Amino acid sequence: MSRDSRYDILFEPVKIGPVTARNRFYQVPHCNGMGHLHPSSTAAMRRTKAEGGWAVVCTEECEIHFKSDVSPHAEERLWDDSDIPHLKRMTDAVHEHGSLAGVELVFQGHETTNLYSREVPMGVSDLIGSAYHPVQAYAMDKSDIRDVRRWHREAAIRAKQAGFDIVYAYAGHNLSLPMHFLSRRFNERTDEYGGSLENRVRFFREIIEDTKEAVGDTCAVAVRLAVDELLGADGITAQEEGREIVEMLAELPDLWDVNISDWSNDSETSRFGEEGAQEKYVGFVKSLTTKPVVGVGRFTSPDAMVSQVKRGVLDMIGAARPSIADPFLPYKIEHGNVDDIRECIGCNICVSGDNTISPIRCTQNPTMGEEWRRGWHPEIIPEKKSNSRILVVGSGPAGLECTRSLGNRGYEVVLAEAGTELGGRVARESRLPGLAAWGRVRDYRVGQINTMTNVEVYLDSKLDAAHVKEFGADHVVLATGASWRRNGMGRANCKAIPGNDSANVYTPDDIINGVDVKGPVIIFDDDHFYMGGVIAELIRSRGHEVLLVTPAADVSTWTHHTLEQARIQKRLMQMGIDIVPTQNLAAIHSDHVDLKCVYTDRITKREANSIVLITMRLPNDELYRSLMDNLPVTRIGDALAPATIAHAVYAGHRYARELDEPECDGVPFKRELAMLGEF
Ligand code: ADP
Ligand code: SF4
């Protein structure tokens, strides 16, 4: 198909200093939990982005020196020449597809951990990092400043040798030394690097100038700057110092990559922010510089992108998450396949990879991080190897993705769903407060399945064992999901909670299915992801008094990994939800509960007319149990072991990929083995 001419503007080349991007799609730096530990995986992932049409593809943070070690996080490294081949693999892969490769050089100042190098961290002033390591940084003296400038320059030269086209001077989040120099909050210096804004800008200016001098003949020098920290007068704001910094440095870099800080603001989830939410902060930058401006905003709509360019907000459409969810987003717009875009749902499961120090996974894109180790491509799947007919039971994320991918391979597939709508938990949960964008998991897959003539879909078709046997499929896939457990067993309780069979006990399934409850309501959250928080919001919005009890120290504690925890806690507190941390639920009575302190076992009573137990789920495996002795059936997703939506999508995809393929009796993916040193 040919593209819609309205989108032509997105495919204009953009000159960035000495290099030219072939279009306006710019994959900004993003971490991925792989970095220098998984160089082949990272290179293949970036290559896929270039293949998918991103004109610029950047690395994540790249440490410039062994004293800038941010372990245990797996970012990139250019400590010395021995790191060059790793990154050359990435730049070669990006160049293969005609794109430019960018590197985000970083020195994190007092946030540097040096856990691996065991060097003493240094920062703009005497400071302590935010990661709770009991280690402080000392205030850099002039010779330290000269050293860091030299290391940055040497890293830039190595970056050029590694083949990079764009080299960053990075002041994007709270995690970079130039940002610490800029910020009154951190910079307590009394020399020419502290005090006035002119002085605080000095170090950043020097880093940009050094980089230009070192590599600016052939490489573009980009800056990444957070123009607003969302801290009001305590931080940099777009109205005052953010604006003044851009004014002071306007024509110095070859490109402005502008955003907001900290990372949780920059990568805000869809539960808390809309597409394009950064415009109100970064919108002023273009009026102050003639250099191209890049910004992000979880952009997935080509109309929104065109609007950004036409209204003079951005020159290039920056994306991290949209490029993860759909590495072929630009290609699809270019070729008129806008309906095929797999839109990011803004859940930040991808971010959790970096925070749990494990390879990135994406809810929408099950091939993310698997490009090299399993050879999975987001848009290509091998053709079927037999004429088998497959029955998929259940249309949640696992069943839908399995059906879509089997359908893509050319198999005859029948999808049977008990309910009257497709989507399973995604359809239901997307109706909960703030989770509407999660419906995209269903929308993308249903959109694709609807175009397939080899796939039949039946709604309102609850299958039992007799139906399945009668159907006579060659393969049966059970993606029948899971239900929330009613007896309170979970992490904190290996035994059922006494009183769990009372009539006033509910699960999230009841609440999602529309059951109303009588207040006051106690929500016992032993799940620790999003469900406790959203159910609390929902019940509170119906006017009930709500108490959220959790054995953890804070609500939704796992969402630290998705950068949402503080926002969730704030929202619940602002809604008047009472939060009771570090308490287990010991017993349920008709009008109250007994809570037990997780440290002292001290029991306290709390009044409640309804109790919602959010602890763990049990697979809906009734159908499996009635079939397993007679038929070869495979359970996938929550029907096997409940987990995230990302896990369910992955399970569906993996089943489809592996059907009729030879079984592997070893490790089913390639590994990046560390090299043995001399002994
Ligand atoms: P997952 O996350 O693993 O995809 P979900 O819970 O989202 O699981 O989806 C499971 C889907 O399976 C639900 O929509 C449910 O209605 C459907 N389902 C469960 N049992 C049957 C059955 N026996 N026949 C048809 N559909 C079923
Ligand atoms: Fe978007 Fe979620 Fe995928 Fe991240 S994991 S790219 S937020 S869909």
XYZ file of C-alpha atoms and ligand atoms in Angstrom:
714
model
C 0.000 0.000 0.000
C 1.103 3.549 -0.509
C 1.199 5.955 2.338
C -1.306 8.643 3.107
C 0.099 11.911 1.746
C -0.808 13.619 5.021
C 2.114 11.738 6.539
C 4.680 12.733 3.879
C 6.133 15.343 6.198
C 7.239 12.570 8.577
C 9.472 11.153 5.870
C 11.436 14.291 5.107
C 15.158 14.024 5.813
C 16.559 16.069 8.691
C 20.085 17.451 8.736
C 21.755 17.048 12.127
C 25.119 18.802 12.020
C 27.397 16.794 9.714
C 24.950 13.884 9.303
C 21.466 13.513 7.842
C 18.604 11.407 9.169
C 16.501 9.858 6.408
C 13.203 10.719 8.109
C 11.839 12.245 11.309
C 11.592 9.049 13.374
C 14.102 9.056 16.195
C 14.558 6.223 18.672
C 15.797 8.113 21.707
C 18.141 6.402 24.175
C 16.420 3.714 26.214
C 17.650 1.123 28.644
C 16.828 -2.521 28.141
C 18.336 -4.568 30.953
C 20.791 -6.135 28.462
C 23.466 -3.516 27.700
C 27.098 -4.523 27.874
C 26.177 -7.900 29.385
C 24.253 -8.940 26.253
C 25.904 -7.111 23.349
C 24.622 -9.356 20.573
C 21.066 -9.185 21.902
C 21.253 -5.420 22.162
C 22.728 -5.011 18.682
C 20.059 -7.220 17.110
C 17.306 -5.353 18.960
C 18.634 -2.010 17.688
C 19.034 -3.425 14.183
C 15.363 -4.333 14.162
C 14.483 -0.727 14.955
C 16.586 0.501 12.030
C 15.003 -2.093 9.763
C 11.608 -0.890 10.926
C 12.348 2.621 9.709
C 13.706 4.579 12.685
C 16.147 6.989 11.055
C 18.111 7.395 14.278
C 18.663 4.538 16.702
C 20.409 5.302 19.974
C 21.981 3.238 22.719
C 20.948 3.459 26.337
C 23.276 5.214 28.797
C 26.888 4.439 27.982
C 29.435 4.755 30.782
C 32.475 6.795 29.763
C 35.026 5.443 32.266
C 35.476 2.797 34.954
C 34.754 5.473 37.549
C 31.318 5.944 35.974
C 30.209 2.367 36.659
C 26.428 2.128 37.256
C 26.291 -1.567 38.056
C 24.254 -3.600 38.810
C 22.334 -1.959 35.956
C 23.371 -3.316 32.597
C 23.996 -0.262 30.432
C 26.630 0.218 27.722
C 30.306 0.883 28.336
C 33.082 2.715 26.540
C 35.627 2.536 29.342
C 38.477 1.791 26.979
C 39.180 0.464 23.492
C 38.205 -3.083 24.450
C 34.555 -1.979 24.533
C 34.612 -0.716 20.949
C 33.874 -4.032 19.163
C 30.681 -4.577 21.219
C 29.285 -1.252 20.164
C 30.599 -1.529 16.624
C 28.344 -4.543 16.298
C 25.398 -2.291 17.048
C 26.419 0.577 14.769
C 27.128 -1.817 11.877
C 23.698 -3.362 12.352
C 22.013 0.048 12.387
C 23.969 1.244 9.344
C 22.998 -1.894 7.425
C 19.499 -0.425 7.240
C 20.512 3.142 6.390
C 19.943 4.611 9.838
C 22.161 6.708 12.075
C 23.490 5.361 15.361
C 23.584 7.557 18.467
C 25.334 6.993 21.779
C 24.313 8.524 25.094
C 27.554 9.050 26.993
C 26.980 9.190 30.715
C 28.652 10.032 33.961
C 26.134 9.836 36.769
C 28.051 11.920 39.313
C 26.957 11.192 42.878
C 24.476 8.593 41.572
C 27.391 6.508 40.272
C 27.496 3.257 42.231
C 30.944 1.929 41.276
C 29.786 -1.370 42.779
C 31.907 -3.246 40.263
C 34.915 -0.947 39.906
C 35.021 -0.159 43.663
C 36.149 3.390 42.922
C 35.042 6.209 45.186
C 32.106 8.066 43.589
C 32.434 11.781 42.980
C 29.842 14.427 42.320
C 29.275 18.103 41.887
C 29.180 18.516 45.702
C 29.365 16.231 48.741
C 26.220 14.223 48.081
C 24.580 10.862 48.618
C 22.862 8.940 45.827
C 19.155 8.108 45.718
C 19.552 4.307 45.521
C 20.003 3.811 49.286
C 23.547 2.506 48.972
C 25.377 3.506 52.154
C 28.046 5.226 50.097
C 28.606 8.927 49.520
C 30.258 10.879 46.764
C 32.884 13.506 47.396
C 32.810 16.961 45.850
C 34.941 17.113 42.711
C 37.838 19.515 42.719
C 39.174 21.244 39.620
C 41.435 18.379 38.685
C 38.487 15.966 38.927
C 36.525 18.236 36.610
C 39.423 18.236 34.167
C 39.560 14.415 34.417
C 35.855 13.947 33.708
C 36.088 16.304 30.733
C 39.019 14.295 29.416
C 37.220 10.971 29.960
C 34.140 12.273 28.175
C 36.251 13.465 25.258
C 38.121 10.136 25.063
C 34.838 8.221 25.203
C 33.515 10.403 22.379
C 36.568 9.497 20.285
C 36.019 5.803 21.025
C 32.359 6.265 20.084
C 33.421 7.652 16.749
C 35.769 4.696 16.253
C 32.859 2.399 17.082
C 30.963 3.970 14.202
C 28.507 6.277 15.957
C 27.064 9.169 13.985
C 25.566 11.055 16.927
C 27.301 11.533 20.275
C 25.398 12.847 23.268
C 26.211 15.226 26.050
C 23.609 14.065 28.522
C 21.771 16.131 31.107
C 18.462 14.372 30.703
C 17.437 13.029 34.066
C 18.588 13.383 37.632
C 21.126 10.735 36.774
C 23.780 12.772 34.985
C 26.580 14.929 36.252
C 25.917 17.896 33.916
C 22.360 17.973 35.304
C 23.736 18.021 38.834
C 25.946 20.978 37.944
C 22.948 22.784 36.421
C 20.701 22.214 39.392
C 20.639 24.497 42.448
C 19.437 21.480 44.424
C 22.710 19.637 43.982
C 25.252 22.300 43.102
C 26.628 23.892 46.270
C 29.879 24.998 44.713
C 31.365 28.396 45.375
C 33.868 28.348 42.497
C 33.200 29.308 38.866
C 31.078 26.138 38.450
C 28.554 27.123 41.131
C 26.313 30.007 42.086
C 24.892 31.888 39.089
C 23.206 29.973 36.288
C 25.996 31.082 33.966
C 28.434 29.306 36.300
C 26.254 26.217 36.724
C 25.959 25.877 32.938
C 29.745 26.065 32.536
C 30.453 22.338 32.927
C 27.699 21.304 30.501
C 28.913 23.882 27.991
C 32.474 22.582 28.298
C 31.341 18.985 27.791
C 29.424 19.952 24.648
C 32.360 22.014 23.324
C 34.861 19.246 24.116
C 32.724 16.703 22.289
C 32.327 18.944 19.265
C 36.028 19.543 19.127
C 36.840 15.861 19.516
C 34.401 14.333 17.033
C 32.222 17.136 15.661
C 33.823 17.030 12.205
C 31.989 13.821 11.333
C 29.626 13.187 14.258
C 26.644 15.248 15.292
C 26.718 16.331 18.925
C 23.329 16.043 20.584
C 22.329 17.241 24.006
C 19.691 15.643 26.135
C 18.274 18.133 28.599
C 15.409 17.915 31.048
C 13.881 21.376 30.753
C 11.579 20.809 33.700
C 11.968 18.612 36.771
C 8.336 19.065 37.863
C 9.565 20.236 41.233
C 8.402 23.819 40.978
C 10.761 26.384 42.479
C 12.990 23.643 43.932
C 14.051 22.446 40.500
C 14.653 23.507 36.927
C 11.435 24.717 35.307
C 10.494 25.334 31.707
C 9.409 28.878 32.598
C 12.695 29.921 34.174
C 16.041 28.125 34.282
C 15.115 25.417 31.764
C 14.377 28.142 29.269
C 17.445 30.179 30.166
C 19.739 27.161 29.725
C 18.362 26.579 26.230
C 18.824 30.286 25.462
C 22.436 30.195 26.630
C 23.355 27.093 24.626
C 20.880 27.488 21.753
C 23.161 27.027 18.741
C 25.949 25.060 20.403
C 24.753 21.465 19.928
C 23.683 20.002 16.593
C 20.448 18.685 18.063
C 18.285 19.261 21.108
C 16.715 16.162 22.633
C 14.467 17.647 25.311
C 12.366 16.010 27.978
C 11.314 16.277 31.597
C 12.849 14.763 34.679
C 12.965 12.472 36.651
C 12.611 9.213 34.749
C 9.161 8.542 36.223
C 7.974 11.840 34.733
C 9.695 11.227 31.417
C 8.363 7.652 31.104
C 4.990 8.317 32.689
C 2.605 5.390 32.362
C -0.757 5.635 30.605
C -2.426 5.307 33.997
C -1.163 8.804 34.776
C -0.563 10.607 31.481
C -1.737 10.907 27.892
C 0.088 10.752 24.564
C 1.960 14.022 23.966
C 1.906 15.033 27.634
C 5.365 16.649 27.515
C 4.427 19.304 24.980
C 3.481 21.839 27.618
C 7.022 21.676 28.984
C 9.222 21.283 25.911
C 7.096 23.303 23.487
C 9.179 26.481 23.859
C 12.508 24.998 22.764
C 12.087 25.314 19.021
C 11.498 29.044 19.287
C 14.989 29.490 20.747
C 17.152 27.457 18.362
C 17.555 26.746 14.682
C 18.844 23.247 15.499
C 16.520 20.229 15.170
C 14.491 19.438 18.274
C 13.490 15.929 19.356
C 11.006 15.147 22.107
C 9.003 12.192 23.345
C 5.379 11.669 24.313
C 4.518 7.993 23.867
C 3.550 8.897 20.297
C 1.770 6.127 18.396
C -0.631 8.149 16.282
C 0.759 9.505 12.995
C -1.747 12.350 13.149
C -0.389 13.425 16.529
C 3.156 13.206 15.108
C 2.306 15.319 12.080
C 0.664 17.838 14.355
C 3.836 18.097 16.460
C 5.905 18.862 13.365
C 3.410 21.176 11.677
C 2.784 23.202 14.808
C 6.520 23.675 15.258
C 6.776 21.745 18.534
C 9.233 19.086 17.371
C 11.321 18.421 14.266
C 11.779 14.744 14.991
C 9.430 12.342 16.716
C 11.302 10.781 19.589
C 10.211 7.416 20.900
C 11.474 4.803 23.272
C 8.390 2.796 24.256
C 6.480 3.120 20.964
C 9.605 1.799 19.215
C 9.762 -1.123 21.638
C 6.100 -2.044 21.216
C 6.393 -1.675 17.452
C 9.881 -1.487 15.958
C 8.176 -1.222 12.543
C 6.007 1.768 13.405
C 7.672 4.109 10.852
C 7.612 1.411 8.170
C 3.902 0.858 8.710
C 3.129 4.555 8.375
C 5.370 4.779 5.321
C 3.616 1.897 3.613
C 0.062 2.887 4.446
C -0.447 0.199 7.088
C -1.371 2.442 9.974
C -3.988 -0.013 11.232
C -1.237 -2.587 11.750
C 0.634 -0.461 14.309
C 1.048 -2.291 17.603
C 0.506 0.626 19.916
C 2.373 0.872 23.189
C -0.035 0.566 26.101
C 2.105 2.626 28.489
C 2.428 -0.098 31.134
C 6.227 0.178 31.699
C 6.828 -3.549 31.854
C 9.751 -2.716 29.547
C 11.159 -0.385 32.201
C 10.917 -3.142 34.790
C 13.634 -5.006 32.844
C 16.181 -2.333 33.690
C 14.944 -2.092 37.260
C 15.035 -5.848 37.846
C 18.296 -6.109 35.908
C 16.928 -8.605 33.434
C 16.513 -8.487 29.639
C 13.703 -6.254 28.449
C 10.278 -7.655 27.723
C 7.306 -5.823 26.295
C 3.608 -6.481 26.836
C 2.697 -5.701 23.247
C 5.780 -7.040 21.470
C 6.688 -10.586 22.542
C 9.721 -10.606 20.232
C 11.413 -7.729 22.081
C 14.752 -8.917 23.462
C 14.433 -12.196 21.518
C 15.748 -10.909 18.180
C 19.186 -12.463 18.574
C 18.809 -15.211 21.141
C 15.767 -16.854 19.561
C 15.955 -15.221 16.147
C 12.443 -13.819 16.471
C 11.408 -10.984 14.184
C 8.478 -8.754 15.113
C 6.919 -8.897 11.646
C 8.088 -12.199 10.202
C 7.130 -15.657 11.400
C 7.949 -18.887 9.557
C 5.235 -20.498 7.478
C 3.305 -23.444 8.873
C 4.946 -26.860 8.674
C 1.764 -28.961 8.473
C -1.904 -28.728 7.669
C -2.903 -29.129 11.304
C -6.097 -27.505 12.578
C -5.758 -25.862 15.941
C -8.437 -25.111 18.486
C -7.602 -22.246 20.834
C -9.882 -21.986 23.860
C -10.008 -18.583 25.513
C -9.402 -15.144 24.019
C -7.357 -13.357 26.671
C -3.926 -12.029 25.742
C -2.501 -15.562 25.526
C -5.279 -16.948 23.327
C -5.455 -13.888 21.096
C -1.707 -13.735 20.493
C -1.561 -17.479 19.911
C -4.389 -17.237 17.386
C -2.884 -14.226 15.638
C 0.544 -15.801 15.304
C -0.742 -19.232 14.275
C -2.974 -17.472 11.762
C 0.042 -15.566 10.443
C 1.871 -18.827 9.950
C -1.043 -19.996 7.802
C -2.613 -22.580 10.100
C -6.371 -23.145 10.215
C -7.337 -21.841 13.641
C -10.587 -21.809 15.548
C -10.782 -19.516 18.564
C -13.590 -20.216 21.033
C -14.455 -17.733 23.749
C -16.964 -18.380 26.524
C -17.844 -14.712 26.959
C -19.546 -12.273 24.643
C -16.449 -10.171 23.984
C -12.847 -10.914 23.085
C -9.889 -9.977 25.249
C -10.260 -11.899 28.514
C -8.628 -10.084 31.402
C -7.451 -7.285 29.144
C -11.011 -6.444 28.144
C -12.139 -6.534 31.747
C -9.196 -4.757 33.302
C -9.137 -1.989 30.706
C -12.409 -0.816 32.245
C -10.693 -0.219 35.585
C -9.581 3.318 36.520
C -6.676 4.518 34.364
C -6.192 1.271 32.439
C -8.138 2.065 29.243
C -4.993 1.999 27.056
C -4.408 -1.628 28.028
C -7.303 -2.471 25.714
C -4.805 -1.982 22.886
C -3.484 -5.496 23.628
C -6.848 -6.793 22.458
C -7.478 -4.186 19.746
C -4.265 -4.873 17.853
C -4.773 -8.628 17.893
C -8.463 -8.594 17.079
C -7.727 -6.152 14.233
C -5.165 -8.550 12.784
C -7.276 -11.682 13.284
C -10.248 -10.044 11.556
C -8.259 -9.860 8.323
C -7.394 -13.589 8.340
C -9.511 -15.958 6.280
C -7.927 -19.005 7.922
C -9.131 -18.045 11.422
C -12.661 -18.512 12.748
C -13.759 -16.876 15.978
C -16.710 -17.994 18.094
C -18.032 -15.905 20.965
C -20.448 -17.098 23.628
C -18.973 -20.577 23.259
C -18.016 -22.077 26.578
C -16.451 -25.388 25.653
C -16.487 -28.494 27.798
C -14.490 -31.670 27.282
C -17.161 -33.216 25.042
C -17.162 -30.166 22.745
C -13.408 -30.203 22.469
C -13.265 -33.912 21.674
C -16.072 -33.614 19.175
C -14.270 -30.770 17.446
C -11.417 -33.101 16.614
C -8.613 -30.550 16.274
C -5.048 -31.740 15.730
C -3.884 -29.492 18.550
C -5.811 -27.981 21.428
C -4.485 -24.901 23.211
C -6.126 -23.983 26.474
C -5.792 -20.290 27.282
C -8.624 -20.278 29.773
C -7.040 -17.806 32.168
C -7.177 -17.659 35.934
C -9.425 -16.498 38.760
C -8.542 -14.653 41.950
C -8.243 -16.904 44.927
C -11.000 -16.525 47.533
C -9.371 -17.882 50.656
C -6.598 -15.339 51.178
C -3.689 -17.692 50.551
C -0.747 -15.977 48.920
C 2.663 -14.607 49.754
C 2.010 -13.721 53.367
C -0.340 -16.608 54.157
C 0.419 -20.216 53.299
C -2.864 -21.216 54.942
C -6.390 -19.944 54.306
C -7.323 -16.877 56.337
C -9.934 -17.790 59.009
C -13.343 -16.375 58.097
C -12.627 -16.275 54.364
C -15.917 -18.059 53.675
C -17.991 -15.173 55.108
C -20.550 -13.591 52.824
C -18.754 -10.240 53.047
C -15.573 -11.480 51.310
C -14.952 -10.541 47.679
C -12.230 -10.879 45.044
C -11.210 -8.495 42.247
C -13.231 -10.679 39.851
C -16.392 -9.826 41.812
C -15.630 -6.124 41.774
C -14.710 -6.143 38.071
C -17.941 -8.023 37.352
C -19.874 -5.159 38.898
C -20.684 -6.467 42.392
C -21.200 -3.509 44.704
C -19.980 -3.747 48.273
C -21.007 -2.235 51.571
C -18.548 0.152 53.253
C -16.338 0.480 55.066
C -14.245 -1.744 52.797
C -10.900 -3.325 53.607
C -8.749 -4.236 50.644
C -6.089 -6.746 51.567
C -3.336 -6.427 48.956
C -0.856 -9.264 49.071
C -0.414 -9.126 45.266
C 1.623 -5.888 45.275
C 1.218 -5.001 41.590
C -1.462 -2.672 40.199
C -4.676 -4.506 41.120
C -4.886 -3.454 44.779
C -4.510 0.203 43.869
C -7.029 0.258 41.034
C -9.660 -1.698 42.982
C -9.198 0.738 45.874
C -9.679 3.658 43.487
C -12.780 2.102 41.978
C -14.472 1.368 45.288
C -13.509 4.740 46.721
C -14.935 6.496 43.666
C -18.262 4.856 44.507
C -18.214 6.795 47.762
C -17.178 4.047 50.193
C -14.695 4.404 52.987
C -11.652 2.313 51.942
C -8.734 0.983 53.932
C -5.909 -0.633 51.971
C -3.985 -3.125 54.092
C -0.744 -4.614 52.829
C 2.060 -6.672 54.383
C 4.492 -4.564 52.315
C 5.960 -1.252 53.395
C 4.064 0.698 50.737
C 1.161 0.163 48.337
C 1.615 -1.612 45.015
C 5.245 -2.113 45.911
C 6.213 -3.949 42.709
C 5.300 -0.813 40.772
C 8.579 0.729 41.884
C 9.805 -1.274 38.890
C 7.303 0.433 36.562
C 8.076 3.888 38.035
C 4.510 4.230 39.311
C 4.657 3.526 43.028
C 4.869 7.117 44.261
C 2.111 8.202 41.909
C -0.180 5.384 43.028
C 0.398 6.073 46.697
C -0.160 9.796 46.172
C -3.373 9.248 44.219
C -4.803 6.873 46.822
C -3.913 9.245 49.646
C -5.433 12.182 47.792
C -8.619 10.180 47.285
C -8.859 9.702 51.039
C -7.962 6.001 51.024
C -6.420 4.987 54.321
C -3.193 3.004 53.782
C -2.122 0.514 56.440
C 1.303 -0.965 55.575
C 3.241 -3.860 57.191
C 0.073 -5.602 58.367
C -1.148 -9.082 57.532
C -4.791 -10.120 57.625
C -5.152 -12.593 60.502
C -8.915 -13.215 60.582
C -12.168 -12.010 59.014
C -15.340 -11.415 61.061
C -18.773 -10.165 60.068
C -18.121 -6.527 60.991
C -14.358 -6.298 61.497
C -11.018 -7.905 60.753
C -8.000 -8.750 62.862
C -4.770 -7.338 61.496
C -1.412 -8.699 62.533
C 1.793 -6.647 62.471
C 4.281 -8.437 60.212
C 7.106 -7.670 62.647
C 5.637 -8.016 66.154
C 2.524 -10.195 65.557
C 0.529 -7.638 67.557
C -3.182 -7.914 66.700
C -5.368 -4.866 66.117
C -9.049 -4.742 65.114
C -10.398 -2.726 62.184
C -14.044 -2.219 61.399
C -15.146 -3.429 57.942
C -18.377 -4.554 56.326
C -16.680 -5.868 53.182
C -13.270 -7.398 52.558
C -11.634 -7.695 49.137
C -8.884 -10.304 49.039
C -6.211 -9.566 46.434
C -3.607 -12.221 47.005
C -2.997 -14.640 44.130
C -4.842 -16.328 41.285
C -5.580 -19.937 40.457
C -5.579 -21.275 36.899
C -8.989 -22.018 35.358
C -7.915 -25.581 34.674
C -11.213 -27.459 34.925
C -11.277 -28.092 31.181
C -7.653 -29.158 31.197
C -8.225 -31.659 34.010
C -11.167 -33.209 32.199
C -9.225 -33.545 28.946
C -5.677 -34.344 29.854
C -6.018 -38.120 30.043
C -7.658 -38.344 26.637
C -6.203 -35.660 24.438
C -2.886 -33.923 23.936
C -3.679 -30.447 25.167
C -1.367 -27.567 25.993
C -2.084 -24.956 28.617
C -0.631 -21.498 28.091
C -0.632 -18.170 29.893
C -2.603 -17.734 33.092
C -4.261 -21.134 32.562
C -0.863 -22.684 33.313
C 0.550 -20.215 35.833
C -0.904 -16.738 36.327
C 1.489 -13.877 35.625
C 1.556 -10.509 33.852
C -0.226 -9.751 30.598
C 3.237 -9.607 29.033
C 3.865 -13.202 30.120
C 0.534 -14.307 28.615
C 1.244 -12.635 25.271
C 4.692 -14.194 25.238
C 3.272 -17.641 26.009
C 0.791 -17.359 23.137
C 3.470 -16.220 20.744
C 5.915 -18.888 21.811
C 3.386 -21.671 21.335
C 2.698 -20.459 17.807
C 6.400 -20.139 16.962
C 7.242 -23.595 18.241
C 4.373 -25.590 16.763
C 5.680 -28.277 14.409
C 9.252 -27.130 14.979
C 11.839 -29.674 16.165
C 11.968 -29.939 19.922
C 15.085 -28.589 21.511
C 16.476 -30.669 24.342
C 19.083 -28.136 25.423
C 18.886 -24.458 26.272
C 16.285 -23.188 23.800
C 18.046 -19.912 23.070
C 21.535 -18.618 22.359
C 23.450 -17.311 25.326
C 26.080 -14.602 25.592
C 28.815 -16.378 27.469
C 31.450 -14.371 29.287
C 34.978 -14.758 27.919
C 37.492 -16.697 30.013
C 40.445 -14.587 31.032
C 44.000 -15.798 31.424
C 44.579 -17.692 34.629
P -4.649 -15.152 29.698
O -4.144 -13.959 30.454
O -3.867 -16.372 29.988
O -4.795 -14.892 28.242
P -7.455 -14.521 30.423
O -8.010 -14.767 31.750
O -7.194 -13.130 30.005
O -6.143 -15.442 30.266
O -8.432 -15.105 29.336
C -9.031 -16.346 29.447
C -10.260 -16.346 28.565
O -10.681 -17.705 28.401
C -11.463 -15.612 29.173
O -11.972 -14.661 28.252
C -12.497 -16.727 29.428
O -13.826 -16.303 29.196
C -12.098 -17.782 28.421
N -12.470 -19.157 28.791
C -12.243 -19.771 29.986
N -12.707 -21.032 29.969
C -13.254 -21.227 28.736
C -13.912 -22.339 28.109
N -14.079 -23.477 28.737
N -14.332 -22.183 26.835
C -14.134 -21.024 26.165
N -13.535 -19.948 26.722
C -13.090 -20.041 27.989
Fe 4.801 0.071 25.899
Fe 4.303 -1.608 27.902
Fe 5.679 -2.428 25.743
Fe 6.794 -0.758 27.453
S 6.137 -2.848 27.859
S 6.821 -0.584 25.236
S 5.092 0.508 28.054
S 3.565 -1.789 25.805
